[in-house]
JSON list of C-alpha atoms in Angstrom, two decimals:
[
{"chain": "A", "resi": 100, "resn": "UNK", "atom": "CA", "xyz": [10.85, 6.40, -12.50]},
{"chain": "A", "resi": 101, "resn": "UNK", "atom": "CA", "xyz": [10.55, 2.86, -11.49]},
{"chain": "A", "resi": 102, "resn": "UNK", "atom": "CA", "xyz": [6.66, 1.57, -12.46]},
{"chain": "A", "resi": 103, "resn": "UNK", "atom": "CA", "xyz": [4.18, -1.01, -11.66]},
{"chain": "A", "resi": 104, "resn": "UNK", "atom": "CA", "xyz": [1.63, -1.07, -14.21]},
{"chain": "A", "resi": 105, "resn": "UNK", "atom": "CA", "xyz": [-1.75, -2.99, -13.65]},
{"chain": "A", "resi": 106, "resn": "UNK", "atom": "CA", "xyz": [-5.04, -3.22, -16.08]},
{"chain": "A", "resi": 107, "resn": "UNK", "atom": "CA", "xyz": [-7.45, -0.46, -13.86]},
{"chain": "A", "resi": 108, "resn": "UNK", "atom": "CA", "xyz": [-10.42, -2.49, -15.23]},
{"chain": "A", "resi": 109, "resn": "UNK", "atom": "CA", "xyz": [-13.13, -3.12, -13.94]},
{"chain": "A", "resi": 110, "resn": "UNK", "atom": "CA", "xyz": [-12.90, -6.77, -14.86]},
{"chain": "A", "resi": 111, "resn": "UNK", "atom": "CA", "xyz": [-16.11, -8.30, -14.68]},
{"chain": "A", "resi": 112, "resn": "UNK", "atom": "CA", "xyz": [-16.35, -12.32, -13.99]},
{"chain": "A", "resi": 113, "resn": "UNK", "atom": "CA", "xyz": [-19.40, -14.04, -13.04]},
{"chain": "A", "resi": 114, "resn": "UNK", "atom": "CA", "xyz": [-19.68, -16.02, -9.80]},
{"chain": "A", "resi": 115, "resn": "UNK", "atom": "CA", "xyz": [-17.84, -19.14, -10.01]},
{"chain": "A", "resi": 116, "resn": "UNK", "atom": "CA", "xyz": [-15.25, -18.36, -12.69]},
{"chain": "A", "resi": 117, "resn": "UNK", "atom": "CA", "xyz": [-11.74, -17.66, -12.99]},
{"chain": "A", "resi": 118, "resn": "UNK", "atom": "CA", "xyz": [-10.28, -14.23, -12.90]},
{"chain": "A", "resi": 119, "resn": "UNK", "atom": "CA", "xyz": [-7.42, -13.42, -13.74]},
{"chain": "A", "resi": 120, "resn": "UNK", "atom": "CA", "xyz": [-5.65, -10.17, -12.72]},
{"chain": "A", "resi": 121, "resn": "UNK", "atom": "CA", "xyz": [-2.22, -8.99, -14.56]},
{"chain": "A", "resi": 122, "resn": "UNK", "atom": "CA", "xyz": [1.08, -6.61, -13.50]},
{"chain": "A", "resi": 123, "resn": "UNK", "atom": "CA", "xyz": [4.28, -5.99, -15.03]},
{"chain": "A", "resi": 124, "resn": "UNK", "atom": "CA", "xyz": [6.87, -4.49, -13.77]},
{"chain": "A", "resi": 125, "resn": "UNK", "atom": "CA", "xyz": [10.16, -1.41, -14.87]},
{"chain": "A", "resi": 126, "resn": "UNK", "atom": "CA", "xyz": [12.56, -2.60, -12.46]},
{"chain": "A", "resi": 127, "resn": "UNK", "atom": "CA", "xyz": [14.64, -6.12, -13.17]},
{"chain": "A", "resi": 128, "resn": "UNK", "atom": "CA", "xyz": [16.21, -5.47, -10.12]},
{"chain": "A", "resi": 129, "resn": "UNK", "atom": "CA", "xyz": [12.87, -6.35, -8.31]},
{"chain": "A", "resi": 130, "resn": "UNK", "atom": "CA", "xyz": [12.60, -9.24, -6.27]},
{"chain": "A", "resi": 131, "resn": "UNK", "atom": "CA", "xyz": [9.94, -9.53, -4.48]},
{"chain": "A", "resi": 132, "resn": "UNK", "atom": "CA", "xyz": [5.97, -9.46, -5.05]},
{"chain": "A", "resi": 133, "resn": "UNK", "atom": "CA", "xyz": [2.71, -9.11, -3.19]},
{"chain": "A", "resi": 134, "resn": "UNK", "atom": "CA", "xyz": [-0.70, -8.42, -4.14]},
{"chain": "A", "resi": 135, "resn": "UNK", "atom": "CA", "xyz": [-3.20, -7.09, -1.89]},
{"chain": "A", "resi": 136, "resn": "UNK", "atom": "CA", "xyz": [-6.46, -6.54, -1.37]},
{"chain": "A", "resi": 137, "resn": "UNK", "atom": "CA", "xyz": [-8.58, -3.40, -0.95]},
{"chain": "A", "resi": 138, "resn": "UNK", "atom": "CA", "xyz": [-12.00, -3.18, -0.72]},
{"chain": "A", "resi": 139, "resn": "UNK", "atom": "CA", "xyz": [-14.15, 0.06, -0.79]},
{"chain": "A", "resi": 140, "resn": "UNK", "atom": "CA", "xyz": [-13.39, 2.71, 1.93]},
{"chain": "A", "resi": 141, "resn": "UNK", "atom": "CA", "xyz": [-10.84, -0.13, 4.03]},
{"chain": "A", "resi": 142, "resn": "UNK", "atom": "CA", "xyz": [-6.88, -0.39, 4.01]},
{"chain": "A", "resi": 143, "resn": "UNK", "atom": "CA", "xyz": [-5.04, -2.90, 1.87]},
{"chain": "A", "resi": 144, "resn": "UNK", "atom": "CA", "xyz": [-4.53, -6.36, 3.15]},
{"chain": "A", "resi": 145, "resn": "UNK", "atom": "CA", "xyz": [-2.06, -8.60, 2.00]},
{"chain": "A", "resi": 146, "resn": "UNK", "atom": "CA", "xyz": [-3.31, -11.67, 0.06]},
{"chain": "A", "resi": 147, "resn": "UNK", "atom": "CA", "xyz": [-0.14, -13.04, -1.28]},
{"chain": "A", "resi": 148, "resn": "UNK", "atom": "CA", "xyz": [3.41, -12.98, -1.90]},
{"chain": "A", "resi": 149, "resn": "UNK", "atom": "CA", "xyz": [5.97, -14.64, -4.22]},
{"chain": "A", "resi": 150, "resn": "UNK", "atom": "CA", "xyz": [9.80, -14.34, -4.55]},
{"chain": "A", "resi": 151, "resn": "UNK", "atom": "CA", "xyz": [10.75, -16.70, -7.18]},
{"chain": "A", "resi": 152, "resn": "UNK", "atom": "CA", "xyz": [9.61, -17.64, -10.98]},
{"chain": "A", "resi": 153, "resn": "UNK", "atom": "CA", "xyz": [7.19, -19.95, -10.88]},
{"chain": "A", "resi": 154, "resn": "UNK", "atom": "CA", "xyz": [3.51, -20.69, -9.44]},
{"chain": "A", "resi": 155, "resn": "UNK", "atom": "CA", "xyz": [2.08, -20.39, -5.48]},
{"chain": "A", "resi": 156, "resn": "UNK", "atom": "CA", "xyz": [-0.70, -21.38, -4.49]},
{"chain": "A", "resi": 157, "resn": "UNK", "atom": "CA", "xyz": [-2.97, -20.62, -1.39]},
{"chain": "A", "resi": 158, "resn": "UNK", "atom": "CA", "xyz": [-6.43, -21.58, -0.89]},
{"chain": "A", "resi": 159, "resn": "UNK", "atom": "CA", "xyz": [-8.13, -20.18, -4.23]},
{"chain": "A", "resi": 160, "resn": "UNK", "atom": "CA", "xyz": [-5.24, -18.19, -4.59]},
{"chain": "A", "resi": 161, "resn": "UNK", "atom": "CA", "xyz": [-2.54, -18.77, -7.13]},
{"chain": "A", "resi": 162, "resn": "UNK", "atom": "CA", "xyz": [0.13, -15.97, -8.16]},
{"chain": "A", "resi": 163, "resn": "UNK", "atom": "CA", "xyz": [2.12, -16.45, -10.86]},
{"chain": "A", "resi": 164, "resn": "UNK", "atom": "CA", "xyz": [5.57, -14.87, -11.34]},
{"chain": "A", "resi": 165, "resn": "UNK", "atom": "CA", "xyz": [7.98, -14.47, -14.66]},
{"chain": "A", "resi": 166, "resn": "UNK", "atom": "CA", "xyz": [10.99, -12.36, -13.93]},
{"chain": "A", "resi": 167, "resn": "UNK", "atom": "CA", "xyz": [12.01, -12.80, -17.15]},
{"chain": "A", "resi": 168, "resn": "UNK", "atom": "CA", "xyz": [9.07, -11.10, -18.69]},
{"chain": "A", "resi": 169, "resn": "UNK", "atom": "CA", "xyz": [8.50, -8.99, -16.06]},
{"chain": "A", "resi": 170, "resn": "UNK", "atom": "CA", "xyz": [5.18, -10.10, -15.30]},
{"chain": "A", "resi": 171, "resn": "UNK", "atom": "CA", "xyz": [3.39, -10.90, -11.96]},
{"chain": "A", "resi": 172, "resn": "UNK", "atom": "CA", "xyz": [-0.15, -12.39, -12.17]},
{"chain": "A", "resi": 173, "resn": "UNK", "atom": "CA", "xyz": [-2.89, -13.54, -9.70]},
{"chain": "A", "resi": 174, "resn": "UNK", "atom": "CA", "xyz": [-5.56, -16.13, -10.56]},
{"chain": "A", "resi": 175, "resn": "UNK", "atom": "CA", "xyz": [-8.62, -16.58, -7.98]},
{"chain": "A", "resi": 176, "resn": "UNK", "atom": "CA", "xyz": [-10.77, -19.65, -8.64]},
{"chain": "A", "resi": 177, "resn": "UNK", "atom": "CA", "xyz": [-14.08, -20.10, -8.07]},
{"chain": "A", "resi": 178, "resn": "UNK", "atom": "CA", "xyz": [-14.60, -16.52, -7.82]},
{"chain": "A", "resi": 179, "resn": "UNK", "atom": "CA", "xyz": [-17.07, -15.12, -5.04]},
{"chain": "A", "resi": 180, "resn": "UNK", "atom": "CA", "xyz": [-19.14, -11.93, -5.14]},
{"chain": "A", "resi": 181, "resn": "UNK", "atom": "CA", "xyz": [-16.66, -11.17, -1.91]},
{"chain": "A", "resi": 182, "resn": "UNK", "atom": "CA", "xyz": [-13.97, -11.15, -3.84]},
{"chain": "A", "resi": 183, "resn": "UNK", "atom": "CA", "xyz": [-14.94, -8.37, -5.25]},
{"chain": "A", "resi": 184, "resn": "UNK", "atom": "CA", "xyz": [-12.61, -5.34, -4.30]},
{"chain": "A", "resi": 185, "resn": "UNK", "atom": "CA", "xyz": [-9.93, -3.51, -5.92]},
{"chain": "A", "resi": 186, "resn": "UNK", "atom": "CA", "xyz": [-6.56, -5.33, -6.15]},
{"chain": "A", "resi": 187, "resn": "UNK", "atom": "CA", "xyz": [-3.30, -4.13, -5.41]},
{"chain": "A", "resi": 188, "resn": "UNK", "atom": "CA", "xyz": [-0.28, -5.04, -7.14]},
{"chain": "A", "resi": 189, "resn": "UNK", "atom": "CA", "xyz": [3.26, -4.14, -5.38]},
{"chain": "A", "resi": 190, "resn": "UNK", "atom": "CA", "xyz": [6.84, -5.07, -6.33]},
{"chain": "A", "resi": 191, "resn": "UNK", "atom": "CA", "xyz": [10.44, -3.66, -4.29]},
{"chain": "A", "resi": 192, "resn": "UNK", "atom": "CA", "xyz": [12.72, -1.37, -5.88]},
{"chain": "A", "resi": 193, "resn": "UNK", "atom": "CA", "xyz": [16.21, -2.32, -6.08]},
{"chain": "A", "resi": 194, "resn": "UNK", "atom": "CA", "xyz": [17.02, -0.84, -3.06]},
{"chain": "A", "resi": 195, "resn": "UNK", "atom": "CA", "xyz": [15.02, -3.11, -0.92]},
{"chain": "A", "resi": 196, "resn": "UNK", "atom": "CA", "xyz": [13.85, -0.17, 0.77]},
{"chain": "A", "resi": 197, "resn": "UNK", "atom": "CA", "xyz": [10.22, 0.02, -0.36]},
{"chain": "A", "resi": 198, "resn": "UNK", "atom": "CA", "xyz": [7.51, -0.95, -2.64]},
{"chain": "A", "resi": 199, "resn": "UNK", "atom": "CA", "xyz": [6.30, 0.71, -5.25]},
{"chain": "A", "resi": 200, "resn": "UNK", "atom": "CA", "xyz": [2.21, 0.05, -6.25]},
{"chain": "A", "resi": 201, "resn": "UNK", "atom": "CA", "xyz": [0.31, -0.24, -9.10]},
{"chain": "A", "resi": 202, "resn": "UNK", "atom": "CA", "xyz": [-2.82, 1.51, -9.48]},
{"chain": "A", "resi": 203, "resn": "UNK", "atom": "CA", "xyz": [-4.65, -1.52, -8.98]},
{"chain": "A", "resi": 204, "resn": "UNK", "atom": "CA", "xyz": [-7.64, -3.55, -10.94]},
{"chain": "A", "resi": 205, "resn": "UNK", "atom": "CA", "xyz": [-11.05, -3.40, -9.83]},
{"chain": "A", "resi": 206, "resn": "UNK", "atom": "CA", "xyz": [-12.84, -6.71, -9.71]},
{"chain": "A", "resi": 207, "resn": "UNK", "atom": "CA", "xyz": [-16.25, -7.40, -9.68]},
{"chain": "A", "resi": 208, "resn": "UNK", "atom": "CA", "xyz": [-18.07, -10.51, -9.59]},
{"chain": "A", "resi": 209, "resn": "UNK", "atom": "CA", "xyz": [-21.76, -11.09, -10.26]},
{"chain": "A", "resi": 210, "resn": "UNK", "atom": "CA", "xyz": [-23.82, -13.48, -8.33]},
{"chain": "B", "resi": 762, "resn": "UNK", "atom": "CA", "xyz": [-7.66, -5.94, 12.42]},
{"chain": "B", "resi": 763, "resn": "UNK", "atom": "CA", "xyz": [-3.87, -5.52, 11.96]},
{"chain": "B", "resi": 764, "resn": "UNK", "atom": "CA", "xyz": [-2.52, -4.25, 14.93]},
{"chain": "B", "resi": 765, "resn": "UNK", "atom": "CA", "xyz": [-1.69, -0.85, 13.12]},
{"chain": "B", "resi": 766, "resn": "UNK", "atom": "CA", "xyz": [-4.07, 1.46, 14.36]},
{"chain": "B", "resi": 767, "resn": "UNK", "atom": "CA", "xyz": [-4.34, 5.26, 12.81]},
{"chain": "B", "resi": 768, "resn": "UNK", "atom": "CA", "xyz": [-5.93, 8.43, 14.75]},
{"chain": "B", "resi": 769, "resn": "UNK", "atom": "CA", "xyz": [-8.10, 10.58, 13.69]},
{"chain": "B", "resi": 770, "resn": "UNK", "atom": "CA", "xyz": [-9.74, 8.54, 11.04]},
{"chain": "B", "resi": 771, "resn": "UNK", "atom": "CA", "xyz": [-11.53, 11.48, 9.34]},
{"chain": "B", "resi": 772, "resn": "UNK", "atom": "CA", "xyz": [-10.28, 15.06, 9.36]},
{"chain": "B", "resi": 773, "resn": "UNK", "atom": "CA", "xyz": [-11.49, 17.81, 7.98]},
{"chain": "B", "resi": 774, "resn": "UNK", "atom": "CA", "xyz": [-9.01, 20.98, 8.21]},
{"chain": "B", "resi": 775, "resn": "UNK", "atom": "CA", "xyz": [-9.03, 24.80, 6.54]},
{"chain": "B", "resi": 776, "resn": "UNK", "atom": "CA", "xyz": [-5.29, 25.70, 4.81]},
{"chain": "B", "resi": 777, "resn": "UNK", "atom": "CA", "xyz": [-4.15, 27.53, 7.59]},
{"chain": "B", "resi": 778, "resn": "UNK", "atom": "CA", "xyz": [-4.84, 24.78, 10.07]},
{"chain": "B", "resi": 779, "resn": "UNK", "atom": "CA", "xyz": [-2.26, 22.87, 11.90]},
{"chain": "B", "resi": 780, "resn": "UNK", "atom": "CA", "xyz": [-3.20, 19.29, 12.83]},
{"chain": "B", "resi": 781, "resn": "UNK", "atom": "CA", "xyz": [-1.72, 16.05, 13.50]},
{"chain": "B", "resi": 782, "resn": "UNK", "atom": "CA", "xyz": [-2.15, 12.16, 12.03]},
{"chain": "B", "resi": 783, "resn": "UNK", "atom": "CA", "xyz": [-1.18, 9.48, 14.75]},
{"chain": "B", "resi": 784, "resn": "UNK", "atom": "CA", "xyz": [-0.07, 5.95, 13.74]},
{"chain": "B", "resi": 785, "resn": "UNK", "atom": "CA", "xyz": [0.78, 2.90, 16.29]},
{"chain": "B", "resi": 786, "resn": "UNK", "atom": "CA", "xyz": [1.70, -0.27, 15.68]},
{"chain": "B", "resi": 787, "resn": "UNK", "atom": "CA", "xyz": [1.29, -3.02, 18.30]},
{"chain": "B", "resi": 788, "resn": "UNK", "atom": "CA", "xyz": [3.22, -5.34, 15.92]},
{"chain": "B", "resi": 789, "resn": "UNK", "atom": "CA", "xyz": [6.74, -5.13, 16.90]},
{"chain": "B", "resi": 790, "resn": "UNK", "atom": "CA", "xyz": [7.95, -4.31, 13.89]},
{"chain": "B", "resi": 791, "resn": "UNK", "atom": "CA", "xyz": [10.97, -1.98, 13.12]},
{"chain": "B", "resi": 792, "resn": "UNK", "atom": "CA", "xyz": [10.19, -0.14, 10.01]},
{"chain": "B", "resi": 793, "resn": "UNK", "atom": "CA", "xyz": [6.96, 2.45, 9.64]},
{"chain": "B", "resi": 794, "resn": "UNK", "atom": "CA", "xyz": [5.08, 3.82, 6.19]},
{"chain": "B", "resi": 795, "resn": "UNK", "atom": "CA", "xyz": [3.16, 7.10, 5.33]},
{"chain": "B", "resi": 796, "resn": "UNK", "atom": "CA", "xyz": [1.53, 6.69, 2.03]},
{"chain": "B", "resi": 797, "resn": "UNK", "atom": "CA", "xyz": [-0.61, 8.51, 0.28]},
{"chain": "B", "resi": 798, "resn": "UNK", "atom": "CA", "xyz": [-3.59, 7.32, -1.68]},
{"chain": "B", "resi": 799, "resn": "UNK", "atom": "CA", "xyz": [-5.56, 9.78, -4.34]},
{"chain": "B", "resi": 800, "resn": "UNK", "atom": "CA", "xyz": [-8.39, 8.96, -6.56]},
{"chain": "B", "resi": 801, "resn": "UNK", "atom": "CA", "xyz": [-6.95, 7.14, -9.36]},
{"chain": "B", "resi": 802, "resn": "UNK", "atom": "CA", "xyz": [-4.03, 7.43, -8.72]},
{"chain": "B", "resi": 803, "resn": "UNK", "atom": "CA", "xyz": [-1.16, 4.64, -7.24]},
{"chain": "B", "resi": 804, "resn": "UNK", "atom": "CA", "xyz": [-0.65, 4.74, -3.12]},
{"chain": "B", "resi": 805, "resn": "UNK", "atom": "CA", "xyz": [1.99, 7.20, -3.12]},
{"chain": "B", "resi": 806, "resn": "UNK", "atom": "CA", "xyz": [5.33, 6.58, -0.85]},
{"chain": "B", "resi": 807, "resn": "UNK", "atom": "CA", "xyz": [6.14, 9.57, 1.62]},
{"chain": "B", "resi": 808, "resn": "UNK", "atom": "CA", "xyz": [8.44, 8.73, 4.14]},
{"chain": "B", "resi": 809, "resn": "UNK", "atom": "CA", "xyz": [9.93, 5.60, 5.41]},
{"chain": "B", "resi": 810, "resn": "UNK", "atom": "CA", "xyz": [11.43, 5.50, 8.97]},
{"chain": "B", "resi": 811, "resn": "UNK", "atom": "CA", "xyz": [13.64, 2.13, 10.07]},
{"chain": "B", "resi": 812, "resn": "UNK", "atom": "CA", "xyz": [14.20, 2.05, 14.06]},
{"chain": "B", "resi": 813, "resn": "UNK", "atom": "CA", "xyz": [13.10, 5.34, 14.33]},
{"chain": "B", "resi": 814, "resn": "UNK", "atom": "CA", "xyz": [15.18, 6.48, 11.55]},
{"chain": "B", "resi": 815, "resn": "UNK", "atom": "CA", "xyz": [14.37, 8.48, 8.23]},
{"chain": "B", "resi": 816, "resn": "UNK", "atom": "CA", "xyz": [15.54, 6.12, 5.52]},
{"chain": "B", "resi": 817, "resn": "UNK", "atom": "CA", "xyz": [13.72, 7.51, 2.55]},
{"chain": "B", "resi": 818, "resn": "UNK", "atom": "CA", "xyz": [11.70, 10.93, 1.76]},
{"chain": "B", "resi": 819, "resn": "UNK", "atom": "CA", "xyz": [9.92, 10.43, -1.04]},
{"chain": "B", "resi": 820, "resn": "UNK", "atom": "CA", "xyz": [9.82, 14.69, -2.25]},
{"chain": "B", "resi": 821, "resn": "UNK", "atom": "CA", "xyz": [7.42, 15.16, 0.10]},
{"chain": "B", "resi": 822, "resn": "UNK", "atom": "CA", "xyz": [6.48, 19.11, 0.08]},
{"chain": "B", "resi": 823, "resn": "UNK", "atom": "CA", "xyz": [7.65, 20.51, 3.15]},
{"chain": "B", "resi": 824, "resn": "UNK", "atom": "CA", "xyz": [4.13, 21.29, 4.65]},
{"chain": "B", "resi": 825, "resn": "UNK", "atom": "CA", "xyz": [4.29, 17.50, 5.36]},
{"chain": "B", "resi": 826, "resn": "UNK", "atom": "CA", "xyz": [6.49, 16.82, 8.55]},
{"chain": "B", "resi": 827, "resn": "UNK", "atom": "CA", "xyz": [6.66, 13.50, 9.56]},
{"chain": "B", "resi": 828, "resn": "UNK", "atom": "CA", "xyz": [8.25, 12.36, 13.60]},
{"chain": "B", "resi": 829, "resn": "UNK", "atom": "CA", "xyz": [9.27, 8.99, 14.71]},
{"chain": "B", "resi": 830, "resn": "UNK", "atom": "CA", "xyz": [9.73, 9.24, 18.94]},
{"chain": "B", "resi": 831, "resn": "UNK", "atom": "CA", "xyz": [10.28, 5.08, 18.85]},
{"chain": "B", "resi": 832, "resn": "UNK", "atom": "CA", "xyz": [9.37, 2.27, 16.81]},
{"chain": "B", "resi": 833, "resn": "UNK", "atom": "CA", "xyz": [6.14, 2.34, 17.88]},
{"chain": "B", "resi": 834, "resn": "UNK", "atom": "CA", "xyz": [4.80, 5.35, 17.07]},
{"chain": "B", "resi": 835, "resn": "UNK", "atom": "CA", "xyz": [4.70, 7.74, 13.88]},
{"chain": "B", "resi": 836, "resn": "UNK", "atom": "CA", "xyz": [3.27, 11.05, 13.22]},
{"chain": "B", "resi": 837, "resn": "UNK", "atom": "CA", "xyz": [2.62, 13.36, 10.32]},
{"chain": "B", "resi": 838, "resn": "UNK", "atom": "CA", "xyz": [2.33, 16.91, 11.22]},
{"chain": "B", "resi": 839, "resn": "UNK", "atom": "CA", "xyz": [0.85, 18.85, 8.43]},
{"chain": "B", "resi": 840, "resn": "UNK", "atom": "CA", "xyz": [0.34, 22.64, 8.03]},
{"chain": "B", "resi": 841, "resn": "UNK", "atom": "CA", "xyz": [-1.01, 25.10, 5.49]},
{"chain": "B", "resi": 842, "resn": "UNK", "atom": "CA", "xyz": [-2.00, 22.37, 3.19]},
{"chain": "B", "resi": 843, "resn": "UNK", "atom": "CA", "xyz": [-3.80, 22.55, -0.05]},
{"chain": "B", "resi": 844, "resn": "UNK", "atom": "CA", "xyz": [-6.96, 21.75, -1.36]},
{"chain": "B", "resi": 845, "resn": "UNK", "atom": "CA", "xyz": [-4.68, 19.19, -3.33]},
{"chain": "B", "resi": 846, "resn": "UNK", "atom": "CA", "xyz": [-3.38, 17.04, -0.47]},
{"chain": "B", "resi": 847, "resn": "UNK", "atom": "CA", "xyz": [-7.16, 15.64, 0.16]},
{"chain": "B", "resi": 848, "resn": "UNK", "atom": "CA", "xyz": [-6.81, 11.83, 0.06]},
{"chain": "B", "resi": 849, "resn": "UNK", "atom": "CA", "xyz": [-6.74, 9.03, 2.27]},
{"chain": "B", "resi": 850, "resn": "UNK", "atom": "CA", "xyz": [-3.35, 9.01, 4.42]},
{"chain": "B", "resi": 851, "resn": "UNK", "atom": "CA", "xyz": [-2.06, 5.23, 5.20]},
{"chain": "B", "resi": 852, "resn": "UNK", "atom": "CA", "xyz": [0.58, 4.15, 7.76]},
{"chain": "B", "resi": 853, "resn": "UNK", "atom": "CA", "xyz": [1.82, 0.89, 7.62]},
{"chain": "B", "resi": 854, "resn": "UNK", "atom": "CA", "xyz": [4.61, -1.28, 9.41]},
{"chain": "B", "resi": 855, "resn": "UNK", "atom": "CA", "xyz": [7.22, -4.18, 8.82]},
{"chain": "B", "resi": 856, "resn": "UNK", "atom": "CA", "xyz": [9.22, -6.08, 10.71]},
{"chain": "B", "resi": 857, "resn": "UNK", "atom": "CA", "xyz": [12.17, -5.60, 8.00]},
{"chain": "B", "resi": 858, "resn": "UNK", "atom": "CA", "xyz": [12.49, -2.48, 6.03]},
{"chain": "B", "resi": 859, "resn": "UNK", "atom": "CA", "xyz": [9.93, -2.86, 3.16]},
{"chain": "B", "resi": 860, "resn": "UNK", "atom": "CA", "xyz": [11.14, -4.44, 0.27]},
{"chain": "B", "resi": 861, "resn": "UNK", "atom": "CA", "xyz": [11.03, -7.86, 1.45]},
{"chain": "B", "resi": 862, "resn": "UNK", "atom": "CA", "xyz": [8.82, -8.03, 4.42]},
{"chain": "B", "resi": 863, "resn": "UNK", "atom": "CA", "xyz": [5.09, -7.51, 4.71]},
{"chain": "B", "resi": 864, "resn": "UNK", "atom": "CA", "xyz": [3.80, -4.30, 5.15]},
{"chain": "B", "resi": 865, "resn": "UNK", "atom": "CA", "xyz": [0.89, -4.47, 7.28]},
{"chain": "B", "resi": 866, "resn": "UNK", "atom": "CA", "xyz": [-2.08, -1.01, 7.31]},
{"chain": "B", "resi": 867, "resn": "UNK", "atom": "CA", "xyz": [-3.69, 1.13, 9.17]},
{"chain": "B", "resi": 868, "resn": "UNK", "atom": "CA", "xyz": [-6.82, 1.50, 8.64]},
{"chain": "B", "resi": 869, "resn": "UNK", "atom": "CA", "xyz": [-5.82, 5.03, 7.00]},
{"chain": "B", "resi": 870, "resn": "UNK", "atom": "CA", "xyz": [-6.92, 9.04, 7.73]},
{"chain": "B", "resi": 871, "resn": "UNK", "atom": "CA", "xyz": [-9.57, 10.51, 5.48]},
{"chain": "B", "resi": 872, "resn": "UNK", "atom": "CA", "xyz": [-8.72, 13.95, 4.83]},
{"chain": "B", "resi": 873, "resn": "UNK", "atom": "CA", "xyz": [-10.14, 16.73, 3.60]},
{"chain": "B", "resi": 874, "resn": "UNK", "atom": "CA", "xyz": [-8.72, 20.43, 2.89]},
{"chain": "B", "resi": 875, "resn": "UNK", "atom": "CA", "xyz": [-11.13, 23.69, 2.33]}
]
């Protein structure tokens, strides 16, 4: 069984800071990555997505990708208290068919 | 919103009920989603359907029947469900089947067996 495993938290940052959410990955055959965002009682919404090793930015958004390590991250700076949701990490199986989820990370930031 | 809208957004059904979830997606997109999300627990895959075909059942008990008419439109039938199968139902859409493309949600089904 093919798994996405994420840190379930919460992680706790204060308003301002850097937080820093974490994923790694079973499947080498993976090649694609998005994180999303859910807050309580909504749908996911896609924040980002990255394809190859490296760094992308967007706005306060950064994800961070190491296919050799298997490892996906997402860095938010300058952290608001409306970033505070649970978030969503999602890689493709090998197939290309579908993506399989993590459990997510729950992040909460203090004002 | 997305433009993947989901019908009824709360349902609350008995184990010998028969009901319907509605998903429609005003995106153009060719591939459709039924997840499943539980309390602590990963969103759960169920069926995938790519221009209006099944491409991938995900062991879904049979009490779960899912119908594709066009690319539009997806439904999950359900019947003598379990006390179990309360959770939040999702539908989501892609342009390209879902490994590579976006998958855009519906705002998802809250539902509840007695």
């Amino acid at each position: 069984q093919k798994e996405v495993e994420q840190n379930s938290g919460p992680l706790s940052v204060p308003e301002g800071a850097i937080a820093s959410l974490n994923c790694t990955y079973s499947d080498r055959g993976s090649q694609s990555f998005f994180w999303y965002r859910q807050y309580s009682g909504k749908s996911p919404e896609l924040i980002m997505f990255i394809y190859s090793n490296g760094d992308k930015e967007d706005g306060r958004f950064t994800a961070q990708l190491n296919k050799a390590s298997q490892y996906v991250s997402l860095l938010i700076r300058d952290s608001q208290p409306s970033d505070s949701a649970t978030y969503l990490c999602a890689v493709n199986n090998q197939a290309g068919t579908a993506l399989i989820f993590g459990k997510g990370t729950t992040l909460s930031v203090s004002s | 919103e997305t433009g993947v809208t989901q019908t009824p957004r709360h349902l609350v059904m008995g184990m010998t009920n028969k009901k319907s979830l509605k998903c429609e997606q005003h995106l153009g997109h060719n591939a459709m989603y039924w997840y499943k999300q539980s309390a602590k627990k990963p969103l759960e895959l169920m069926f995938v359907y790519n221009f209006k075909e099944q491409t991938e059942n995900n062991s879904v008990p049979s009490r779960f029947s899912p119908e594709c008419p066009n690319s539009s439109h997806l439904f999950l039938h359900l019947h003598t469900l379990q006390p179990e199968d309360s959770a939040l139902y999702l539908c989501a859409s892609s342009q390209g089947l879902g490994g590579t493309d976006t998958q855009y949600f519906g705002p998802g089904t809250r539902l509840t067996v007695l």
